[in-house]
Short mmCIF file of C-alpha atoms in Angstrom, two decimals:
data_model
loop_
_atom_site.label_atom_id
_atom_site.label_comp_id
_atom_site.label_asym_id
_atom_site.label_seq_id
_atom_site.Cartn_x
_atom_site.Cartn_y
_atom_site.Cartn_z
CA MET D 843 -5.33 -6.85 -5.65
CA PRO D 844 -3.65 -4.41 -3.23
CA LEU D 845 -0.25 -5.57 -2.05
CA THR D 846 -1.34 -5.84 1.59
CA GLY D 847 -4.24 -8.01 0.47
CA ARG D 848 -1.83 -10.32 -1.28
CA VAL D 849 0.09 -10.79 1.96
CA ARG D 850 -3.06 -11.71 3.90
CA ALA D 851 -4.40 -13.91 1.12
CA GLY D 852 -1.14 -15.79 0.91
CA LYS D 853 -1.37 -17.72 4.17
CA SER D 854 -1.95 -21.07 2.47
CA VAL D 855 0.88 -20.37 0.04
CA LEU D 856 3.14 -19.44 2.93
CA ILE D 857 2.34 -22.69 4.73
CA LEU D 858 3.19 -24.69 1.62
CA THR D 859 6.41 -22.70 1.24
CA LEU D 860 7.35 -23.42 4.84
CA ILE D 861 6.64 -27.10 4.34
CA ALA D 862 9.03 -27.12 1.40
CA LEU D 863 11.65 -25.32 3.48
CA CYS D 864 11.21 -27.74 6.36
CA LEU D 865 12.02 -30.97 4.58
CA PRO D 866 14.81 -32.88 6.31
CA GLY D 867 18.15 -31.13 6.04
CA SER D 868 20.80 -29.35 8.05
CA ALA D 869 19.65 -27.50 11.14
CA GLU D 870 21.25 -25.29 13.75
CA VAL D 871 21.76 -27.15 16.99
CA GLY D 872 21.71 -25.43 20.40
CA ILE D 873 22.14 -26.47 24.00
CA LYS D 874 20.00 -29.32 25.36
CA CYS D 875 18.50 -30.14 21.99
CA PRO D 876 17.16 -33.61 21.15
CA PRO D 877 18.95 -35.56 18.44
CA GLN D 878 18.59 -33.98 15.00
CA GLN D 879 17.01 -37.15 13.68
CA GLU D 880 14.19 -36.77 16.23
CA ILE D 881 13.67 -33.14 15.23
CA ASP D 882 13.56 -34.08 11.56
CA ARG D 883 10.92 -36.74 12.25
CA ALA D 884 8.78 -34.17 14.08
CA LEU D 885 9.18 -31.67 11.25
CA GLY D 886 8.17 -34.26 8.68
CA LYS D 887 5.10 -35.30 10.68
CA ALA D 888 4.07 -31.68 11.27
CA SER D 889 4.50 -30.90 7.59
CA SER D 890 2.19 -33.74 6.68
CA LEU D 891 -0.41 -32.59 9.21
CA LEU D 892 -0.27 -29.01 7.89
CA GLN D 893 -0.86 -30.25 4.36
CA GLN D 894 -3.99 -31.97 5.69
CA ALA D 895 -5.05 -28.73 7.49
CA GLN D 896 -4.71 -30.47 10.85
CA TYR D 897 -3.20 -27.38 12.45
CA GLY D 898 -3.87 -28.20 16.09
CA ASP D 899 -2.24 -31.61 15.81
CA ALA D 900 0.75 -30.08 14.03
CA ALA D 901 1.18 -27.55 16.83
CA GLU D 902 1.13 -30.32 19.45
CA VAL D 903 3.91 -32.16 17.59
CA LEU D 904 6.10 -29.05 17.38
CA GLU D 905 5.62 -27.36 20.76
CA PRO D 906 8.01 -29.69 22.68
CA PHE D 907 10.81 -28.55 20.34
CA SER D 908 10.15 -24.82 20.64
CA ASN D 909 11.78 -23.98 23.95
CA ALA D 910 15.42 -23.86 22.87
CA LYS D 911 17.63 -22.77 19.99
CA CYS D 912 17.59 -26.08 18.19
CA ASP D 913 16.13 -25.70 14.71
CA ALA D 914 14.65 -22.54 13.15
CA ARG D 915 12.31 -24.59 11.01
CA THR D 916 10.45 -25.76 14.12
CA TYR D 917 9.37 -22.21 14.94
CA LEU D 918 8.34 -21.43 11.37
CA LEU D 919 6.06 -24.45 11.14
CA LEU D 920 4.76 -23.90 14.66
CA ALA D 921 3.78 -20.32 13.78
CA ALA D 922 2.01 -21.55 10.65
CA ALA D 923 0.13 -24.15 12.69
CA LEU D 924 -0.87 -21.61 15.35
CA ASP D 925 -2.02 -19.20 12.66
CA GLY D 926 -4.07 -22.04 11.22
CA VAL D 927 -6.01 -22.47 14.45
CA GLY D 928 -6.47 -18.71 14.82
CA SER D 929 -3.93 -18.20 17.61
CA SER D 930 -2.16 -15.25 16.04
CA ALA D 931 -0.83 -13.98 19.37
CA LYS D 932 0.87 -17.34 20.07
CA ALA D 933 2.18 -17.47 16.51
CA GLU D 934 3.67 -14.01 16.96
CA GLU D 935 5.28 -15.05 20.23
CA ALA D 936 6.84 -18.14 18.62
CA LEU D 937 8.27 -16.06 15.81
CA ARG D 938 9.49 -13.36 18.19
CA ARG D 939 11.37 -16.00 20.19
CA ALA D 940 12.83 -17.46 17.00
CA HIS D 941 13.85 -14.01 15.80
CA LEU D 942 15.88 -13.52 18.98
CA PHE D 943 17.70 -16.77 18.25
CA TRP D 944 18.19 -16.22 14.51
CA PRO D 945 17.90 -12.48 13.70
CA ALA D 946 19.44 -12.90 10.23
CA ASN D 947 17.07 -15.68 9.15
CA THR D 948 15.00 -14.08 6.39
CA SER D 949 12.19 -16.63 6.67
CA ILE D 950 11.69 -15.85 10.35
CA ALA D 951 12.05 -12.11 9.83
CA ALA D 952 9.51 -12.06 6.99
CA SER D 953 7.05 -14.24 8.88
CA LEU D 954 7.28 -12.07 12.01
CA ALA D 955 6.96 -8.89 9.95
CA ARG D 956 3.86 -10.33 8.28
CA GLU D 957 2.30 -11.04 11.69
CA TYR D 958 3.00 -7.50 12.85
CA LEU D 959 1.71 -6.00 9.61
CA ASN D 960 -1.55 -7.93 9.76
CA ALA D 961 -1.96 -6.67 13.34
CA GLY D 962 -1.42 -3.09 12.18
CA GLN D 963 1.90 -2.78 14.04
CA ILE D 964 3.90 -1.27 11.20
CA ASP D 965 6.83 0.01 13.28
CA LYS D 966 7.38 -3.44 14.76
CA ALA D 967 7.12 -4.99 11.30
CA ILE D 968 9.88 -2.66 10.10
CA GLN D 969 12.03 -3.54 13.11
CA ALA D 970 11.62 -7.25 12.37
CA LEU D 971 13.30 -6.63 9.01
CA ALA D 972 16.33 -4.89 10.50
CA ASP D 973 18.64 -7.71 9.36
CA PHE D 974 16.62 -8.71 6.27
CA HIS D 975 18.88 -8.92 3.23
CA ALA D 976 17.29 -10.22 0.03
CA THR D 977 19.44 -12.32 -2.29
CA ALA D 978 18.78 -14.43 -5.34
CA ALA D 979 18.23 -17.38 -2.99
CA THR D 980 15.57 -15.64 -0.89
CA PRO D 981 12.10 -17.11 -1.56
CA LEU D 982 9.91 -14.77 -3.60
CA GLN D 983 7.12 -14.60 -1.04
CA GLU D 984 9.52 -13.41 1.64
CA MET D 985 10.67 -10.61 -0.66
CA GLN D 986 7.05 -9.70 -1.42
CA VAL D 987 6.34 -9.45 2.31
CA GLY D 988 9.44 -7.29 2.71
CA VAL D 989 8.34 -4.87 0.00
CA VAL D 990 4.81 -4.58 1.42
CA VAL D 991 6.13 -3.89 4.93
CA TYR D 992 8.62 -1.30 3.73
CA LEU D 993 5.92 0.45 1.71
CA ALA D 994 3.54 0.45 4.68
CA GLY D 995 6.28 2.18 6.67
CA HIS D 996 7.10 4.59 3.82
CA ARG D 997 10.60 3.10 3.49
CA LEU D 998 10.86 3.46 -0.27
CA VAL D 999 14.62 2.92 -0.61
CA PRO D 1000 14.73 -0.58 0.94
CA ALA D 1001 11.42 -1.41 -0.78
CA LEU D 1002 12.99 -0.63 -4.14
CA ALA D 1003 16.13 -2.62 -3.35
CA VAL D 1004 14.11 -5.74 -2.49
CA ALA D 1005 11.76 -5.29 -5.46
CA GLU D 1006 14.72 -5.08 -7.83
CA VAL D 1007 16.20 -8.32 -6.45
CA ALA D 1008 12.81 -10.01 -6.68
CA HIS D 1009 12.32 -9.08 -10.33
CA LYS D 1010 15.87 -10.03 -11.26
CA SER D 1011 15.68 -13.38 -9.44
CA TYR D 1012 12.08 -14.28 -10.37
CA PRO D 1013 11.24 -12.43 -13.61
CA SER D 1014 7.48 -12.49 -14.10
CA LEU D 1015 4.50 -10.20 -14.50
CA ASP D 1016 3.96 -10.11 -10.72
CA THR D 1017 7.52 -9.03 -9.92
CA LEU D 1018 7.52 -6.57 -12.82
CA LEU D 1019 4.42 -4.85 -11.45
CA LEU D 1020 5.80 -5.01 -7.91
CA LEU D 1021 8.87 -3.10 -9.09
CA ALA D 1022 6.72 -0.67 -11.09
CA ASN D 1023 4.53 0.03 -8.05
CA VAL D 1024 7.53 0.96 -5.92
CA LEU D 1025 8.92 3.23 -8.63
CA GLN D 1026 5.52 4.90 -8.95
CA LEU D 1027 5.48 5.66 -5.24
CA GLN D 1028 8.88 7.31 -5.66
CA GLY D 1029 7.39 9.54 -8.34
CA ARG D 1030 9.55 7.95 -11.02
CA TYR D 1031 6.78 7.59 -13.57
CA LYS D 1032 9.08 8.08 -16.55
CA ASP D 1033 11.22 5.17 -15.34
CA VAL D 1034 8.03 3.11 -14.97
CA ASN D 1035 6.92 4.01 -18.48
CA ARG D 1036 10.28 2.93 -19.89
CA LEU D 1037 10.26 -0.28 -17.86
CA LEU D 1038 6.76 -1.28 -18.93
CA GLN D 1039 7.09 -0.15 -22.54
CA ASP D 1040 9.84 -2.73 -23.00
CA GLN D 1041 7.39 -5.45 -21.89
CA ARG D 1042 4.24 -4.20 -23.63
CA LYS D 1043 4.18 -6.86 -26.35
CA GLU D 1044 4.64 -9.71 -23.88
CA TYR D 1045 1.92 -8.57 -21.47
CA ALA D 1046 -0.46 -6.73 -23.83
CA THR D 1047 -3.37 -8.97 -22.80
CA SER D 1048 -2.90 -8.51 -19.04
CA PRO D 1049 -5.39 -6.06 -17.49
CA ASN D 1050 -3.14 -5.54 -14.47
CA PHE D 1051 -0.21 -4.64 -16.71
CA LEU D 1052 -2.30 -2.16 -18.70
CA ILE D 1053 -3.76 -0.58 -15.55
CA THR D 1054 -0.34 -0.16 -13.93
CA PHE D 1055 1.01 1.34 -17.15
CA ALA D 1056 -1.96 3.71 -17.33
CA GLU D 1057 -1.33 4.87 -13.77
CA SER D 1058 2.12 6.09 -14.74
CA GLU D 1059 0.88 7.55 -18.00
CA ASN D 1060 -1.70 9.45 -15.99
CA ASP D 1061 1.01 10.70 -13.61
CA ALA D 1062 2.97 11.91 -16.64
CA SER D 1063 -0.12 13.72 -18.01
CA LEU D 1064 -0.18 11.32 -20.98
CA TRP D 1065 -3.95 11.09 -20.69
CA GLU D 1066 -4.77 9.91 -24.21
CA ALA D 1067 -2.37 7.00 -23.86
CA ALA D 1068 -3.73 6.23 -20.40
CA ARG D 1069 -7.29 6.24 -21.73
CA ASP D 1070 -6.37 3.81 -24.52
CA ASP D 1071 -4.72 1.40 -22.09
CA LEU D 1072 -7.59 1.57 -19.61
CA GLU D 1073 -10.24 1.03 -22.27
CA HIS D 1074 -8.24 -1.99 -23.44
CA ALA D 1075 -8.01 -3.27 -19.85
CA ILE D 1076 -11.78 -2.89 -19.41
CA ALA D 1077 -12.39 -4.73 -22.67
CA LEU D 1078 -10.38 -7.60 -21.19
CA ASP D 1079 -11.99 -7.36 -17.74
CA ASN D 1080 -15.01 -5.10 -17.40
CA LYS D 1081 -15.31 -5.90 -13.68
CA SER D 1082 -12.04 -4.23 -12.76
CA TYR D 1083 -12.66 -1.53 -10.16
CA ARG D 1084 -9.18 -0.07 -10.62
CA ALA D 1085 -9.63 0.32 -14.37
CA HIS D 1086 -12.99 2.09 -14.12
CA TYR D 1087 -11.84 4.32 -11.25
CA LEU D 1088 -8.64 5.36 -12.97
CA LEU D 1089 -10.43 5.90 -16.28
CA GLY D 1090 -12.75 8.26 -14.41
CA ASN D 1091 -9.70 10.24 -13.26
CA VAL D 1092 -8.26 10.34 -16.78
CA LEU D 1093 -11.53 11.44 -18.37
CA ALA D 1094 -11.93 14.15 -15.73
CA ALA D 1095 -8.46 15.41 -16.62
CA LEU D 1096 -9.55 15.48 -20.28
CA ASN D 1097 -12.66 17.49 -19.26
CA GLU D 1098 -14.96 14.67 -20.41
CA THR D 1099 -16.93 14.97 -17.21
CA ASP D 1100 -20.08 13.08 -18.24
CA LYS D 1101 -18.01 10.05 -19.22
CA ALA D 1102 -15.92 10.43 -16.07
CA GLU D 1103 -19.06 10.40 -13.93
CA SER D 1104 -20.23 7.22 -15.66
CA GLU D 1105 -16.93 5.49 -14.92
CA TYR D 1106 -16.97 6.57 -11.27
CA ARG D 1107 -20.53 5.29 -10.84
CA THR D 1108 -19.54 1.97 -12.40
CA ALA D 1109 -16.59 1.79 -10.02
CA ILE D 1110 -18.92 2.45 -7.08
CA GLU D 1111 -21.19 -0.40 -8.18
CA LEU D 1112 -18.18 -2.71 -8.31
CA GLU D 1113 -16.69 -1.67 -4.95
CA PRO D 1114 -19.10 0.48 -2.91
CA ASN D 1115 -16.77 0.61 0.11
CA GLN D 1116 -14.04 2.65 -1.61
CA PRO D 1117 -14.21 6.22 -0.22
CA ARG D 1118 -11.94 7.71 -2.88
CA THR D 1119 -14.49 7.03 -5.63
CA TYR D 1120 -17.23 9.00 -3.88
CA TYR D 1121 -14.70 11.76 -3.23
CA GLN D 1122 -13.59 12.07 -6.86
CA LEU D 1123 -17.19 12.06 -8.04
CA ALA D 1124 -17.98 14.72 -5.43
CA LEU D 1125 -15.27 16.94 -6.94
CA LEU D 1126 -16.96 16.61 -10.34
CA LEU D 1127 -20.24 17.80 -8.82
CA HIS D 1128 -18.40 20.65 -7.11
CA ALA D 1129 -17.22 21.84 -10.52
CA ARG D 1130 -20.89 21.85 -11.58
CA GLN D 1131 -21.77 23.86 -8.44
CA ASP D 1132 -24.00 21.02 -7.21
CA ASP D 1133 -23.35 21.52 -3.47
CA ALA D 1134 -26.14 19.19 -2.37
CA GLY D 1135 -24.94 16.36 -4.58
CA GLU D 1136 -21.34 16.92 -3.53
CA THR D 1137 -22.25 16.87 0.16
CA ALA D 1138 -24.21 13.65 -0.26
CA LEU D 1139 -21.24 11.94 -1.92
CA LEU D 1140 -18.82 13.16 0.75
CA THR D 1141 -21.18 11.73 3.35
CA ASN D 1142 -21.05 8.41 1.47
CA ALA D 1143 -17.25 8.58 1.42
CA LEU D 1144 -17.13 9.04 5.19
CA ALA D 1145 -19.70 6.28 5.69
CA ALA D 1146 -17.32 3.99 3.77
CA ASP D 1147 -14.33 5.17 5.82
CA GLU D 1148 -14.77 7.67 8.63
CA HIS D 1149 -11.01 8.26 8.65
CA TYR D 1150 -10.82 9.44 5.03
CA ALA D 1151 -9.10 12.81 5.39
CA PRO D 1152 -9.80 14.30 1.92
CA ALA D 1153 -13.56 14.01 2.49
CA HIS D 1154 -13.32 15.72 5.90
CA CYS D 1155 -11.28 18.51 4.32
CA GLU D 1156 -13.69 19.08 1.43
CA MET D 1157 -16.63 18.95 3.82
CA GLY D 1158 -14.90 21.67 5.84
CA ARG D 1159 -14.54 23.83 2.72
CA ILE D 1160 -18.27 23.49 1.98
CA LEU D 1161 -19.17 24.41 5.56
CA ILE D 1162 -17.01 27.53 5.38
CA GLY D 1163 -18.94 28.56 2.26
CA GLN D 1164 -22.16 28.04 4.21
CA HIS D 1165 -20.79 30.18 7.09
CA ARG D 1166 -21.03 27.20 9.44
CA LEU D 1167 -17.57 27.92 10.77
CA ALA D 1168 -17.68 25.91 14.01
CA ASP D 1169 -18.77 22.81 12.08
CA ALA D 1170 -16.04 23.51 9.54
CA VAL D 1171 -13.42 23.60 12.31
CA THR D 1172 -14.58 20.18 13.50
CA GLN D 1173 -14.29 18.65 10.02
CA LEU D 1174 -10.92 20.24 9.29
CA ASN D 1175 -9.43 19.15 12.60
CA LEU D 1176 -10.57 15.60 11.79
CA ALA D 1177 -8.81 15.87 8.43
CA ILE D 1178 -5.58 16.96 10.12
CA GLN D 1179 -5.93 14.23 12.73
CA GLU D 1180 -6.07 11.62 9.97
CA ASN D 1181 -3.44 13.28 7.74
CA PRO D 1182 -1.18 15.81 9.47
CA GLN D 1183 0.54 16.55 6.13
CA MET D 1184 -2.58 17.91 4.39
CA GLU D 1185 -1.74 21.51 3.48
CA GLN D 1186 -5.22 22.55 2.39
CA ALA D 1187 -6.73 21.58 5.75
CA TYR D 1188 -4.45 24.02 7.60
CA PHE D 1189 -5.18 26.76 5.04
CA LEU D 1190 -8.93 26.30 5.40
CA LEU D 1191 -8.72 25.98 9.16
CA ALA D 1192 -6.93 29.33 9.33
CA ARG D 1193 -9.84 30.87 7.40
CA ALA D 1194 -12.41 29.27 9.68
CA TYR D 1195 -10.67 30.43 12.85
CA ALA D 1196 -10.29 33.93 11.42
CA GLY D 1197 -14.01 34.00 10.65
CA LEU D 1198 -14.73 33.02 14.25
CA GLY D 1199 -12.51 35.84 15.49
CA GLN D 1200 -9.97 33.42 16.98
CA LYS D 1201 -6.84 35.26 15.80
CA GLY D 1202 -4.34 33.23 17.81
CA GLU D 1203 -5.58 29.92 16.42
CA ALA D 1204 -5.76 31.38 12.90
CA ASP D 1205 -2.16 32.66 13.10
CA ALA D 1206 -0.98 29.27 14.36
CA MET D 1207 -2.63 27.53 11.40
CA VAL D 1208 -1.10 30.00 8.93
CA LYS D 1209 2.34 29.35 10.43
CA ARG D 1210 1.86 25.61 10.28
CA TYR D 1211 0.55 25.82 6.72
CA THR D 1212 3.57 27.86 5.59
CA GLN D 1213 6.03 25.47 7.21
CA LEU D 1214 4.34 22.38 5.83
CA ARG D 1215 4.04 23.84 2.34
CA ALA D 1216 7.76 24.63 2.24
CA ALA D 1217 8.66 21.16 3.57
CA ASN D 1218 6.41 19.40 1.07
CA ARG D 1219 7.87 21.37 -1.83
CA ARG D 1220 11.38 20.32 -0.80
CA THR D 1221 10.57 16.63 -0.54
CA SER D 1222 7.90 15.95 -3.17
CA VAL D 1223 9.66 17.03 -6.36
CA ASP D 1224 11.86 14.50 -8.11
CA LYS D 1225 14.50 16.87 -9.48
CA ARG D 1226 16.36 14.44 -11.72
CA PRO D 1227 16.44 16.02 -15.19
CA ASP D 1228 15.10 12.98 -17.00
CA GLN D 1229 11.77 12.98 -15.15
CA LEU D 1230 8.93 14.24 -17.33
CA GLY D 1231 7.34 17.42 -15.98
CA VAL D 1232 10.03 18.17 -13.38
CA ASP D 1233 11.04 21.56 -14.76
CA GLN D 1234 7.43 22.70 -14.90
CA THR D 1235 6.81 21.65 -11.30
CA ILE D 1236 9.91 23.49 -10.07
CA ARG D 1237 8.93 26.64 -11.96
CA GLU D 1238 5.41 26.55 -10.57
CA GLY D 1239 6.73 26.15 -7.03
CA THR D 1240 9.07 29.11 -7.58
CA ARG D 1241 6.29 31.32 -8.93
CA GLU D 1242 4.06 30.58 -5.96
#
């Protein structure tokens, strides 16, 4: 399951975690607060109501205690109760107020960040974690939320720091793969391969472990090894979309295109709303010079997700070949709108504008393409000498 999906799916787990955290104990007392014993009674009653899924009643118990800096646990349970009745805006407001009172409280910070993330407000989610510091005592779910938020905001350094603490504090398959996923996003596939190889015997029957390992093997161009792990994963779980999709990629790299097509079509049957599968299959048909079939698959990709930039870009390339330059410009501008870092879109757009006789626009796209290409080359290559394939990548960039 994607990491963001785990955060959304974990609401019931989060509520149970908060209940555990909110058992009677020490609390921070502010001005004009009721006696701590009264607060503890309210927390205990609300916890019981939450366990019975009586969210509205729990919220009524807690709201009288949520107007002052009395006890952080009140706000955490109140937010859970409000989420339970579908009042996400009120839950966010309760957590925002609590965060002002206790900015260093990791439970509040993680809960607020989760609310922002689920609302698509990634920048605010990052800001909520400004004082988030994971330690061995930090609950695992809070660290998982932290990693997901940092990844959503492309903050790979803090994501790695939290993932490392999580795996060290709660060693398990889940935290191992969480750490591996962050390392993969940093391009450190050799580190991932070493990390997972040490655990292969223990997790040899886990499809998720084998798929994650295969992803890094694929990144390292170890395609035979990746194929073996993916075929093993599919033998264990033949309904895994990720395994079939990735095996399609590996087989395409091995030039076994008929088998690759079969895997992609299986992946589409399993998850028909994944645009990337249609796109990868479209590229196979492009190699066979099947323009009609490729166009149909790109149309399917955009039907699944109209914001999928690679499909817009490839559609633009096809339209240029058909001399439909104005239509190509539309598709390529959509690609850039969705992904401003896509080099090929600028390159193709320069060609389209040139074909239309729009020299100024074409020159602007060439300039932007050149700048972006240079910037991407500087930032995308992991130049540490122990990373497999680094020297080749640097040489290729120099030649070009």
